């Protein structure tokens, strides 16, 4: 008789991924703080942010190498997953830079 096959491979168990925040709590954190910085490798939060951006609940800005933010549109955000992001709440007026509520700044001309 021949030896039994020894082609059994032991797989390492997956490490439990950290509990991901629900998009509602993500919105609460952004709306409370005004903005939230995300590191380049936080793909779970970025994926939730893409959904919330598509619904119009937040603004995504890519942080460039020189530290300046660049606003990303819905189509651009998916291609910028390898850069740090800043998530901000949109202005009620629909214009970036115009304060929310009863702020004192004037609308840009």
Tab-separated table of C-alpha atoms in Angstrom:
chain	number	residue	atom	x	y	z
A	1	UNK	CA	0.000	0.000	0.000
A	2	UNK	CA	1.045	3.536	-0.639
A	3	UNK	CA	1.264	6.302	1.937
A	4	UNK	CA	-1.837	8.451	2.315
A	5	UNK	CA	-1.706	11.758	0.468
A	6	UNK	CA	-0.080	14.542	2.414
A	7	UNK	CA	-1.399	17.463	0.459
A	8	UNK	CA	-3.336	18.959	3.351
A	9	UNK	CA	-2.651	22.652	3.762
A	10	UNK	CA	-3.206	24.324	7.089
A	11	UNK	CA	-4.842	27.701	6.640
A	12	UNK	CA	-4.251	30.412	9.173
A	13	UNK	CA	-7.462	31.692	10.686
A	14	UNK	CA	-8.401	35.188	9.653
A	15	UNK	CA	-7.723	37.799	12.215
A	16	UNK	CA	-10.864	39.537	13.277
A	17	UNK	CA	-11.106	42.864	11.560
A	18	UNK	CA	-11.903	45.804	13.771
A	19	UNK	CA	-15.564	46.616	14.078
A	20	UNK	CA	-16.414	49.068	11.352
A	21	UNK	CA	-18.360	52.177	12.224
A	22	UNK	CA	-21.883	52.460	10.897
A	23	UNK	CA	-22.314	55.294	8.355
A	24	UNK	CA	-24.675	57.056	10.777
A	25	UNK	CA	-21.947	57.292	13.430
A	26	UNK	CA	-19.514	58.474	10.748
A	27	UNK	CA	-21.889	61.309	9.890
A	28	UNK	CA	-22.313	62.160	13.556
A	29	UNK	CA	-18.546	62.416	14.024
A	30	UNK	CA	-18.135	64.617	10.934
A	31	UNK	CA	-21.085	66.874	11.706
A	32	UNK	CA	-19.970	67.311	15.329
A	33	UNK	CA	-16.341	68.105	14.526
A	34	UNK	CA	-16.949	69.861	11.199
A	35	UNK	CA	-14.445	67.633	9.410
A	36	UNK	CA	-12.609	64.338	9.829
A	37	UNK	CA	-9.166	63.360	8.551
A	38	UNK	CA	-8.751	59.838	7.158
A	39	UNK	CA	-5.419	58.090	6.606
A	40	UNK	CA	-4.681	56.628	3.193
A	41	UNK	CA	-5.161	53.013	4.342
A	42	UNK	CA	-8.626	53.410	5.929
A	43	UNK	CA	-10.515	51.833	3.039
A	44	UNK	CA	-13.543	50.763	5.108
A	45	UNK	CA	-14.350	54.311	6.191
A	46	UNK	CA	-13.578	55.640	2.718
A	47	UNK	CA	-16.029	53.175	1.183
A	48	UNK	CA	-18.763	54.362	3.549
A	49	UNK	CA	-17.810	57.964	2.751
A	50	UNK	CA	-18.250	57.305	-0.975
A	51	UNK	CA	-21.824	56.204	-0.348
A	52	UNK	CA	-22.539	59.215	1.845
A	53	UNK	CA	-20.999	61.553	-0.744
A	54	UNK	CA	-23.242	60.106	-3.450
A	55	UNK	CA	-26.249	60.900	-1.241
A	56	UNK	CA	-25.000	64.460	-0.719
A	57	UNK	CA	-24.310	64.150	3.014
A	58	UNK	CA	-20.615	65.028	2.935
A	59	UNK	CA	-17.770	66.516	0.916
A	60	UNK	CA	-14.584	64.557	0.219
A	61	UNK	CA	-11.269	66.334	-0.223
A	62	UNK	CA	-8.027	64.604	-1.174
A	63	UNK	CA	-4.969	65.831	0.711
A	64	UNK	CA	-2.176	66.350	-1.810
A	65	UNK	CA	1.530	65.795	-1.148
A	66	UNK	CA	2.059	69.478	-0.319
A	67	UNK	CA	-0.796	69.392	2.232
A	68	UNK	CA	-3.358	71.292	0.209
A	69	UNK	CA	-6.876	69.850	-0.067
A	70	UNK	CA	-8.469	69.201	-3.453
A	71	UNK	CA	-12.217	68.634	-3.606
A	72	UNK	CA	-13.172	65.331	-5.224
A	73	UNK	CA	-16.315	64.817	-7.244
A	74	UNK	CA	-18.229	61.551	-7.145
A	75	UNK	CA	-16.305	60.086	-10.069
A	76	UNK	CA	-12.887	61.212	-8.856
A	77	UNK	CA	-13.149	59.881	-5.312
A	78	UNK	CA	-12.916	56.184	-6.237
A	79	UNK	CA	-9.622	56.744	-8.054
A	80	UNK	CA	-8.074	58.614	-5.093
A	81	UNK	CA	-8.340	55.837	-2.495
A	82	UNK	CA	-4.547	55.735	-2.036
A	83	UNK	CA	-4.302	59.316	-0.681
A	84	UNK	CA	-5.367	60.753	2.687
A	85	UNK	CA	-8.815	62.364	2.720
A	86	UNK	CA	-10.641	65.007	4.696
A	87	UNK	CA	-14.388	64.528	5.072
A	88	UNK	CA	-16.479	67.634	5.722
A	89	UNK	CA	-20.135	68.415	6.068
A	90	UNK	CA	-21.535	70.307	3.108
A	91	UNK	CA	-22.819	73.846	3.485
A	92	UNK	CA	-26.589	74.183	3.714
A	93	UNK	CA	-26.388	76.711	0.890
A	94	UNK	CA	-24.823	74.099	-1.362
A	95	UNK	CA	-21.684	76.181	-1.823
A	96	UNK	CA	-18.353	75.175	-0.322
A	97	UNK	CA	-16.882	77.956	1.769
A	98	UNK	CA	-20.226	79.504	2.722
A	99	UNK	CA	-20.844	78.903	6.426
A	100	UNK	CA	-23.764	76.842	7.642
A	101	UNK	CA	-26.703	78.279	9.485
A	102	UNK	CA	-26.531	81.939	10.326
A	103	UNK	CA	-22.798	82.510	9.824
A	104	UNK	CA	-21.550	86.015	9.232
A	105	UNK	CA	-19.640	85.439	5.993
A	106	UNK	CA	-21.074	86.798	2.770
A	107	UNK	CA	-21.718	84.709	-0.315
A	108	UNK	CA	-18.873	84.880	-2.832
A	109	UNK	CA	-19.554	87.279	-5.693
